[in-house]
Coordinates of C-alpha atoms and ligand atoms in Angstrom, one line a residue:
M154 CA 30.6 3.9 -0.6
K155 CA 26.8 3.7 -0.4
P156 CA 25.0 7.0 -1.1
H157 CA 23.4 9.0 1.8
F158 CA 19.8 10.1 2.0
S159 CA 19.7 13.6 0.7
P160 CA 18.6 16.2 3.3
A161 CA 17.2 18.3 0.5
L162 CA 14.4 15.8 0.2
V163 CA 13.1 16.7 3.7
R164 CA 10.8 19.6 4.2
E165 CA 13.0 22.6 4.6
D166 CA 11.4 23.9 7.9
L167 CA 11.6 20.4 9.5
R168 CA 15.3 19.6 8.8
D169 CA 16.3 20.4 12.4
F170 CA 13.0 19.3 14.0
A171 CA 13.4 16.9 16.9
G172 CA 9.8 15.8 17.2
Y173 CA 7.9 15.0 20.4
S174 CA 10.0 13.6 23.2
S175 CA 7.9 11.0 25.0
A176 CA 8.6 9.3 28.3
R177 CA 9.6 6.2 26.3
T178 CA 12.0 8.0 24.0
S179 CA 13.6 10.3 26.5
H180 CA 14.5 7.6 29.1
T181 CA 18.3 7.4 29.0
G182 CA 18.5 3.7 29.4
A183 CA 20.1 3.7 32.8
P184 CA 19.0 0.6 34.8
A185 CA 15.7 1.3 36.4
R186 CA 13.4 -0.6 38.8
I187 CA 10.5 1.8 39.4
W188 CA 8.9 3.5 36.5
L189 CA 7.2 6.8 37.5
N190 CA 7.9 8.9 34.4
A191 CA 4.8 8.5 32.2
N192 CA 1.8 9.1 34.5
E193 CA 0.5 5.6 33.9
A194 CA -1.8 4.0 36.4
A195 CA -0.3 2.5 39.5
S196 CA -2.0 -0.9 38.9
A197 CA -3.7 -2.8 36.2
S198 CA -7.2 -2.2 34.8
A199 CA -9.9 -4.7 36.0
I200 CA -10.3 -5.8 32.3
D201 CA -6.5 -6.4 32.0
P202 CA -5.6 -8.5 35.1
E203 CA -2.1 -9.2 33.9
G204 CA -1.4 -5.6 33.2
Q205 CA -0.2 -6.0 29.6
Q206 CA -1.9 -2.8 28.6
R207 CA -1.0 -0.6 31.6
R208 CA 2.2 0.9 30.1
Y209 CA 2.6 3.1 27.1
P210 CA 4.0 0.9 24.3
Q211 CA 7.4 1.3 22.6
P212 CA 7.0 3.8 19.8
Q213 CA 8.4 1.2 17.4
P214 CA 8.1 -2.2 19.1
R215 CA 11.4 -4.0 18.7
D216 CA 10.0 -7.5 18.1
L217 CA 7.5 -6.2 15.5
V218 CA 10.1 -4.2 13.6
E219 CA 12.4 -7.2 13.5
A220 CA 9.6 -9.6 12.4
L221 CA 8.6 -7.1 9.6
A222 CA 12.2 -6.7 8.5
S223 CA 12.6 -10.5 8.3
C224 CA 9.3 -10.9 6.5
Y225 CA 10.3 -8.3 3.9
G226 CA 14.0 -9.2 3.8
V227 CA 15.4 -5.9 4.8
N228 CA 17.5 -4.4 7.6
P229 CA 15.4 -3.4 10.7
A230 CA 16.9 0.1 10.5
M231 CA 15.0 0.6 7.3
V232 CA 11.6 -0.2 8.8
I233 CA 9.0 2.2 10.1
T234 CA 5.6 0.8 11.1
G235 CA 2.3 2.5 11.8
R236 CA -1.5 2.4 11.6
G237 CA -1.7 0.9 8.1
S238 CA 0.2 2.1 5.1
D239 CA -2.4 4.9 5.2
E240 CA -0.5 6.4 8.1
V241 CA 2.9 5.9 6.5
I242 CA 1.6 7.7 3.4
D243 CA 0.5 10.6 5.6
V244 CA 3.7 10.8 7.5
I245 CA 5.8 10.8 4.3
V246 CA 3.7 13.7 2.9
R247 CA 4.1 15.7 6.0
A248 CA 7.8 15.0 6.3
V249 CA 8.6 15.9 2.7
C250 CA 6.2 18.5 1.5
L251 CA 5.9 22.1 2.7
P252 CA 2.2 23.0 2.7
G253 CA 1.2 25.5 0.0
A254 CA 4.6 25.1 -1.8
D255 CA 5.7 21.5 -2.7
G256 CA 3.5 19.1 -4.7
I257 CA 3.0 15.4 -5.2
V258 CA 2.6 13.5 -8.5
I259 CA 0.2 10.6 -8.9
S260 CA -0.7 8.5 -12.0
S261 CA -4.5 7.9 -12.2
P262 CA -6.4 5.7 -11.9
T263 CA -4.8 5.0 -8.5
F264 CA -5.3 4.6 -4.8
G265 CA -7.2 7.5 -3.4
M266 CA -5.2 8.1 -0.2
Y267 CA -2.2 9.8 -1.8
A268 CA -4.4 12.7 -3.0
V269 CA -6.4 12.7 0.3
S270 CA -3.2 13.0 2.4
A271 CA -1.8 15.7 0.1
R272 CA -5.0 17.7 0.2
L273 CA -5.4 17.5 3.9
H274 CA -1.8 18.8 4.2
G275 CA -2.4 21.7 1.7
V276 CA -0.2 20.2 -1.0
P277 CA -1.2 20.3 -4.7
V278 CA -1.7 17.0 -6.6
H279 CA -0.5 16.7 -10.2
D280 CA -1.8 13.8 -12.2
V281 CA 0.0 12.0 -15.1
P282 CA -2.7 9.6 -16.2
Q283 CA -1.9 6.0 -17.1
T284 CA -2.5 4.6 -20.5
D285 CA -5.1 1.9 -20.9
L286 CA -3.5 -0.9 -23.0
G287 CA -6.7 -3.0 -23.2
D288 CA -5.7 -5.8 -20.8
R289 CA -3.4 -3.8 -18.5
W290 CA -2.3 -0.2 -17.8
S291 CA 1.0 1.5 -18.4
V292 CA 2.6 4.3 -16.3
D293 CA 4.6 6.9 -18.3
V294 CA 7.7 7.5 -16.2
A295 CA 9.3 10.0 -18.6
A296 CA 6.2 12.2 -18.4
I297 CA 6.2 11.8 -14.6
A298 CA 9.8 13.0 -14.4
H299 CA 9.0 15.9 -16.6
T300 CA 6.0 16.9 -14.4
V301 CA 8.0 16.6 -11.2
R302 CA 10.5 19.2 -12.7
E303 CA 7.8 21.4 -14.1
T304 CA 5.7 21.6 -10.9
K305 CA 8.7 21.3 -8.4
S306 CA 7.0 18.3 -6.8
K307 CA 8.7 16.5 -4.0
I308 CA 7.0 13.0 -4.0
V309 CA 5.8 10.6 -6.7
F310 CA 3.3 8.0 -5.5
L311 CA 3.1 4.8 -7.7
A312 CA 1.4 1.6 -6.8
S313 CA 2.8 -1.6 -8.2
P314 CA 0.7 -3.7 -8.6
G315 CA -1.7 -0.8 -9.0
N316 CA -5.1 -0.4 -7.4
P317 CA -7.5 -0.5 -9.2
T318 CA -5.5 -1.5 -12.3
G319 CA -3.7 -4.6 -10.9
S320 CA -0.9 -3.8 -13.3
V321 CA 2.8 -3.9 -12.3
I322 CA 5.3 -1.2 -13.3
P323 CA 8.5 -2.7 -14.7
T324 CA 11.3 -2.6 -12.2
A325 CA 13.6 -0.9 -14.8
D326 CA 11.1 1.9 -15.2
L327 CA 10.9 2.5 -11.4
L328 CA 14.7 2.5 -11.1
W329 CA 15.0 4.9 -14.0
L330 CA 12.6 7.3 -12.5
A331 CA 14.2 7.1 -9.0
T332 CA 17.6 7.8 -10.5
E333 CA 16.2 10.6 -12.6
L334 CA 14.7 12.2 -9.4
S335 CA 17.6 11.4 -7.1
D336 CA 17.9 14.8 -5.3
A337 CA 14.6 16.2 -6.4
A338 CA 11.9 13.9 -5.1
V339 CA 11.0 10.8 -3.1
L340 CA 9.6 7.9 -5.2
V341 CA 7.1 6.0 -3.1
V342 CA 6.4 2.5 -4.5
D343 CA 3.3 1.2 -2.9
E344 CA 3.6 -2.6 -2.9
A345 CA 0.3 -3.3 -1.0
Y346 CA -0.3 -6.2 -3.4
Q347 CA 3.3 -7.4 -4.0
E348 CA 2.6 -10.8 -2.5
F349 CA 0.2 -11.6 -5.4
S350 CA 2.6 -10.5 -8.1
D351 CA 5.5 -12.2 -9.9
Q352 CA 7.6 -9.1 -9.8
P353 CA 10.1 -8.8 -6.9
S354 CA 9.9 -5.9 -4.5
V355 CA 12.2 -2.9 -5.1
A356 CA 13.0 -2.6 -1.4
D357 CA 16.5 -4.0 -2.0
Q358 CA 17.3 -1.1 -4.3
I359 CA 17.0 1.5 -1.5
S360 CA 20.6 1.2 -0.3
D361 CA 21.8 2.2 -3.8
Q362 CA 19.0 4.6 -4.5
P363 CA 18.0 6.3 -1.1
N364 CA 15.1 8.3 -2.6
I365 CA 13.0 5.1 -3.0
A366 CA 10.4 4.4 -0.3
V367 CA 8.5 1.2 -0.4
L368 CA 5.1 0.6 1.3
R369 CA 3.9 -2.8 2.5
T370 CA 0.9 -3.8 4.6
L371 CA -0.5 -6.7 6.6
S372 CA -4.0 -5.7 5.4
K373 CA -4.2 -7.6 2.1
A374 CA -2.2 -10.9 1.8
H375 CA -1.7 -11.3 5.5
G376 CA -5.4 -11.1 6.3
L377 CA -5.1 -8.4 9.0
A378 CA -6.9 -5.3 7.6
G379 CA -8.6 -4.8 11.0
A380 CA -5.4 -4.7 12.9
R381 CA -4.0 -1.7 10.9
V382 CA -0.4 -2.5 10.4
G383 CA 1.5 -0.9 7.6
T384 CA 5.2 -0.6 6.9
G385 CA 7.5 1.9 5.3
I386 CA 10.8 0.5 4.0
V387 CA 13.1 3.5 3.6
H388 CA 16.7 4.5 3.9
P389 CA 17.7 4.4 7.6
Q390 CA 18.3 8.2 7.6
F391 CA 14.9 8.8 6.1
A392 CA 13.4 6.4 8.7
Q393 CA 14.8 8.7 11.4
V394 CA 13.1 11.7 9.8
L395 CA 9.7 9.9 9.5
L396 CA 9.8 8.8 13.1
R397 CA 10.1 12.4 14.3
V398 CA 7.0 13.3 12.3
Q399 CA 4.9 10.2 13.3
A400 CA 2.5 10.2 16.3
P401 CA 4.3 9.2 19.6
Y402 CA 2.8 5.7 20.1
P403 CA 1.4 4.5 16.7
V404 CA 1.3 0.8 17.4
P405 CA -1.2 -0.2 20.2
E406 CA 0.0 -3.1 22.3
P407 CA -2.7 -5.6 21.3
V408 CA -1.9 -4.8 17.6
R409 CA 1.8 -5.5 18.2
A410 CA 1.0 -8.9 19.7
I411 CA -1.3 -9.9 16.8
A412 CA 1.1 -8.7 14.2
V413 CA 4.1 -10.5 15.7
A414 CA 2.0 -13.7 15.8
A415 CA 1.0 -13.3 12.2
L416 CA 4.6 -13.0 11.2
G417 CA 5.6 -16.3 12.9
E418 CA 6.5 -19.3 10.9
V419 CA 3.2 -21.1 11.1
A420 CA 1.0 -18.1 10.2
R421 CA 3.3 -17.2 7.3
A422 CA 3.1 -20.7 5.8
A423 CA -0.7 -20.4 5.9
T424 CA -0.5 -16.9 4.4
A425 CA 1.7 -18.3 1.6
E426 CA -0.9 -21.0 0.9
R427 CA -3.8 -18.5 0.8
I428 CA -1.8 -16.3 -1.6
Q429 CA -1.4 -19.3 -4.0
T430 CA -5.1 -20.0 -3.8
T431 CA -6.0 -16.4 -4.5
I432 CA -3.7 -16.2 -7.6
K433 CA -5.4 -19.4 -8.9
L434 CA -8.9 -18.1 -8.2
R435 CA -8.1 -14.7 -9.7
S436 CA -7.8 -16.2 -13.2
E437 CA -11.0 -18.3 -12.6
L438 CA -12.8 -15.1 -11.6
A439 CA -11.5 -13.3 -14.8
Q440 CA -12.8 -16.2 -16.8
I441 CA -16.2 -16.1 -15.3
L442 CA -16.6 -12.4 -15.8
A443 CA -15.3 -12.6 -19.4
G444 CA -18.2 -14.8 -20.1
L445 CA -20.7 -12.0 -19.6
S446 CA -21.6 -10.6 -22.9
S447 CA -21.8 -7.0 -21.5
V448 CA -18.1 -7.2 -20.3
T449 CA -15.9 -5.2 -22.7
A450 CA -12.5 -5.4 -21.0
I451 CA -10.9 -7.4 -18.2
Y452 CA -7.8 -6.5 -16.2
A453 CA -6.9 -9.6 -14.3
G454 CA -3.7 -8.0 -13.1
Q455 CA -1.3 -9.2 -10.4
A456 CA -3.2 -8.3 -7.2
N457 CA -6.1 -9.9 -5.4
F458 CA -8.9 -8.4 -7.5
V459 CA -10.1 -8.1 -11.1
L460 CA -11.1 -4.9 -12.8
V461 CA -13.8 -5.1 -15.5
R462 CA -15.4 -2.7 -17.9
S463 CA -19.0 -3.3 -18.9
T464 CA -21.4 -1.8 -21.4
G465 CA -23.9 -2.0 -18.5
P466 CA -22.1 -1.5 -15.2
D467 CA -25.4 -0.7 -13.5
A468 CA -26.9 -4.0 -14.7
L469 CA -23.8 -5.9 -13.6
L470 CA -23.8 -4.3 -10.1
R471 CA -27.5 -5.0 -9.8
L472 CA -27.1 -8.6 -10.9
L473 CA -24.5 -9.2 -8.3
A474 CA -26.4 -7.3 -5.6
D475 CA -29.5 -9.4 -6.3
H476 CA -27.4 -12.3 -5.3
G477 CA -26.1 -10.5 -2.2
I478 CA -22.7 -9.9 -3.7
V479 CA -21.1 -6.5 -3.1
V480 CA -18.3 -5.3 -5.4
R481 CA -16.6 -1.9 -5.8
D482 CA -18.2 0.6 -8.2
M483 CA -15.3 2.4 -9.9
R484 CA -17.3 4.8 -12.0
H485 CA -16.3 7.8 -9.9
L486 CA -12.7 7.5 -11.2
P487 CA -11.6 9.3 -14.3
G488 CA -11.3 6.9 -17.3
L489 CA -13.3 4.2 -15.4
Q490 CA -16.9 5.4 -15.9
D491 CA -17.8 1.9 -17.0
A492 CA -15.7 -0.1 -14.5
V493 CA -16.3 -2.4 -11.5
R494 CA -13.6 -4.0 -9.3
V495 CA -14.2 -7.4 -7.9
T496 CA -12.0 -8.8 -5.0
V497 CA -11.0 -12.4 -5.3
G498 CA -12.8 -14.2 -2.4
T499 CA -13.1 -17.8 -1.5
A500 CA -13.9 -20.7 -3.9
A501 CA -17.5 -20.5 -2.6
D502 CA -17.7 -16.8 -3.3
L503 CA -16.5 -17.5 -6.8
E504 CA -19.2 -20.1 -7.2
A505 CA -21.8 -17.5 -6.1
I506 CA -20.6 -15.2 -8.8
R507 CA -20.6 -18.0 -11.3
A508 CA -24.2 -18.8 -10.4
A509 CA -25.3 -15.1 -10.7
C510 CA -23.6 -14.8 -14.1
T511 CA -24.9 -18.0 -15.6
E512 CA -28.4 -17.4 -14.3
S513 CA -28.4 -13.9 -15.9
G514 CA -28.9 -15.2 -19.4
A515 CA -26.2 -12.7 -20.5
W516 CA -23.4 -15.3 -20.1
I517 CA -21.8 -16.8 -23.2
S518 CA -19.8 -19.5 -21.4
P519 CA -16.3 -19.2 -22.7
T520 CA -14.1 -22.3 -22.4
D521 CA -11.1 -20.3 -21.3
V522 CA -9.9 -16.8 -20.6
E523 CA -8.0 -16.5 -23.8
Q524 CA -11.1 -17.2 -25.9
A525 CA -13.0 -14.6 -23.9
K526 CA -10.2 -12.1 -24.3
Q527 CA -10.2 -12.6 -28.0
R528 CA -13.9 -11.9 -28.0
I529 CA -13.2 -8.7 -26.0
T530 CA -10.4 -7.3 -28.1
Ligands
PLP846 C1 -5.4 -1.3 0.4 C2 -4.3 -0.4 0.0 C3 -3.5 0.3 0.9 C4 -4.0 0.4 2.4 O1 -3.2 -0.3 3.2 P1 -3.5 -0.2 4.8 O2 -2.2 -0.8 5.3 O3 -4.7 -1.0 5.1 O4 -3.6 1.2 5.2 C5 -2.4 1.0 0.5 N1 -2.1 1.1 -0.8 C6 -2.9 0.5 -1.7 C7 -2.6 0.7 -3.2 C8 -4.0 -0.2 -1.4 O5 -4.8 -0.8 -2.3

């Protein structure tokens, strides 16, 4: 028999919480002809002649949930969708952690929203820093398990591939940690960049290990950051808990329509092609940056960006800025006081970076990444 989701993982004071009962969720389903239960307008807005926006949307639009489930290869009962994975992160924190009591564990350098959501909810954040291995980063799952027990934390947030590291956490490590924490904590594996990696998703482990929660998003590989569509893939019983905590109508109708279209066959084929191009350009970008004599480390990783360390991050940022190229200064993060993160753009963007680097006079023109890496290490 498959294991259940442990109620002990849910915030104690919310275990019997029913959530907001909206007009959409409280309708019994009896056949109806005239809908007068939600105080919607009697006729369509002048800017919406066909009236597509007149009604409140379904809390979890059926067609979108099914399209996401099919895209990620999971059962629709395991899907919860919302305004970006940012919202799913927030909902998980609020559903699991009692403010002022339960904590979360992160492993820096990592995505900033875990700590932001925790802080806004009055939940302490415990950090078990990653180890820099020179060309990638490593997460210490044994130390994380220890910290969860010491601090009585209820959630571990790990991104794989990581942001800003680009490094993947071995599946065996993730499963070991989830098993170790079975009744103690939820392990959130943020797979925002999974499409760019060669490591499979851990989503299909959830039925055997119900304390795993996986985050996916349409913001990166699918090219829809503006639409704000994120997905939590969780045990069906945990999904029911999260839906009670989430805002009543988290998916606006125009967003539903765009996202369903983006998950159709034609758009998905184009997305798959863009992913392949990005992976190819990622190593070219790493190669170009490795040619800068000021660059001391390159983490090409398995996402859609490259992280670099430089003896002169200021000069590197200025050089790119002089050519109108904006990249992410990472110097505010602990352990990354000399680092810059560059997103993989188009082939033309890459040529602009190449031009900036070769013009700079600080470029040593390596013939390949390996050679550059040897210079660096
Ligand atoms: C970009 C990013 C997200 C944000 O995703 P949204 O769906 O746009 O909210 C989540 N996690 C990581 C690690 C990211 O880098």
